[in-house]
Amino acid sequence: MLYGTRLGRGDRQQSPRERFFANQAPTWFSNRFTGLSLTDMGTGHEAFHSELINEVNLCDDRLGFEPELTTRMAKLGWRFAELPVSDTP
């Protein structure tokens, strides 16, 4: 599972303060309960093998999608990695 992180290249200065803290709280809770060490769970940039997604029965299709995806894949023992991405045009 590959996640993009908006915090990997010092992009904190580019993100409004409120959005930074709003993203960090869910990431902190996710890391706490999954044992992962992601920096930006709500990135919106995820990549994975499409045939493996069939192992995960996802229910949410809105804001809960990323926490649910992350939690279920962590429970299945998937490996996670992050690469820096930018969300500025």
CSV table of C-alpha atoms in Angstrom, one decimal:
chain,number,residue,atom,x,y,z
A,1,MET,CA,0.0,0.0,0.0
A,2,LEU,CA,1.5,3.3,-1.1
A,3,TYR,CA,0.4,6.5,0.5
A,4,GLY,CA,1.4,10.0,-0.7
A,5,THR,CA,2.3,12.3,2.1
A,6,ARG,CA,2.0,16.1,1.8
A,7,LEU,CA,4.4,16.5,4.7
A,8,GLY,CA,7.4,14.7,3.3
A,9,ARG,CA,9.2,17.7,1.7
A,10,GLY,CA,8.5,20.4,4.2
A,11,ASP,CA,5.1,21.2,2.7
A,12,ARG,CA,3.7,22.1,6.1
A,13,GLN,CA,4.3,25.8,5.2
A,14,GLN,CA,2.1,25.4,2.1
A,15,SER,CA,-0.9,23.9,4.1
A,16,PRO,CA,-3.2,26.1,6.2
A,17,ARG,CA,-2.7,25.6,9.9
A,18,GLU,CA,-6.2,24.4,10.5
A,19,ARG,CA,-6.0,21.8,7.7
A,20,PHE,CA,-2.7,20.6,9.1
A,21,PHE,CA,-4.2,19.9,12.5
A,22,ALA,CA,-7.4,18.5,11.1
A,23,ASN,CA,-5.3,15.9,9.2
A,24,GLN,CA,-2.9,15.1,12.0
A,25,ALA,CA,-5.6,14.0,14.6
A,26,PRO,CA,-7.1,11.2,12.4
A,27,THR,CA,-3.6,10.2,11.4
A,28,TRP,CA,-2.5,10.0,15.0
A,29,PHE,CA,-5.6,7.9,16.0
A,30,SER,CA,-5.0,5.6,13.0
A,31,ASN,CA,-1.4,5.1,13.8
A,32,ARG,CA,-2.3,4.4,17.5
A,33,PHE,CA,-4.8,1.7,16.6
A,34,THR,CA,-3.0,0.1,13.6
A,35,GLY,CA,0.6,0.2,14.8
A,36,LEU,CA,1.5,2.1,11.6
A,37,SER,CA,3.6,5.3,11.5
A,38,LEU,CA,2.0,7.2,8.6
A,39,THR,CA,2.5,10.9,8.5
A,40,ASP,CA,-0.6,11.8,6.4
A,41,MET,CA,-3.4,9.3,6.3
A,42,GLY,CA,-5.9,11.7,4.7
A,43,THR,CA,-3.8,12.5,1.7
A,44,GLY,CA,-6.2,11.3,-1.0
A,45,HIS,CA,-3.2,9.7,-2.8
A,46,GLU,CA,-3.2,5.9,-2.3
A,47,ALA,CA,-2.0,3.2,-4.7
A,48,PHE,CA,-2.4,-0.6,-4.4
A,49,HIS,CA,-2.7,-3.6,-6.5
A,50,SER,CA,-6.3,-3.8,-7.7
A,51,GLU,CA,-6.6,-7.6,-7.3
A,52,LEU,CA,-5.7,-7.3,-3.6
A,53,ILE,CA,-8.5,-4.8,-2.9
A,54,ASN,CA,-11.0,-7.6,-3.3
A,55,GLU,CA,-9.7,-8.9,0.1
A,56,VAL,CA,-11.1,-5.8,1.7
A,57,ASN,CA,-14.8,-5.4,2.1
A,58,LEU,CA,-15.2,-1.6,2.4
A,59,CYS,CA,-18.4,0.0,3.6
A,60,ASP,CA,-17.7,3.7,3.6
A,61,ASP,CA,-17.5,5.8,0.4
A,62,ARG,CA,-17.1,9.3,2.0
A,63,LEU,CA,-14.8,10.8,4.6
A,64,GLY,CA,-14.5,7.4,6.4
A,65,PHE,CA,-13.0,5.7,3.4
A,66,GLU,CA,-9.3,6.3,4.1
A,67,PRO,CA,-9.5,5.4,7.8
A,68,GLU,CA,-11.4,2.2,7.0
A,69,LEU,CA,-9.1,1.3,4.1
A,70,THR,CA,-6.0,1.9,6.2
A,71,THR,CA,-7.4,-0.1,9.2
A,72,ARG,CA,-8.5,-3.1,7.2
A,73,MET,CA,-5.3,-3.3,5.2
A,74,ALA,CA,-3.2,-3.0,8.3
A,75,LYS,CA,-5.2,-5.9,9.9
A,76,LEU,CA,-4.5,-8.0,6.8
A,77,GLY,CA,-0.8,-7.4,7.2
A,78,TRP,CA,-0.2,-5.3,4.1
A,79,ARG,CA,3.1,-3.3,4.0
A,80,PHE,CA,2.8,0.4,3.9
A,81,ALA,CA,5.1,3.0,2.3
A,82,GLU,CA,4.9,6.8,1.8
A,83,LEU,CA,6.2,9.1,-1.0
A,84,PRO,CA,6.1,12.9,-0.9
A,85,VAL,CA,3.4,14.5,-3.0
A,86,SER,CA,2.2,18.1,-3.3
A,87,ASP,CA,-1.4,19.3,-3.2
A,88,THR,CA,-0.5,22.8,-4.5
A,89,PRO,CA,-1.2,23.6,-8.1
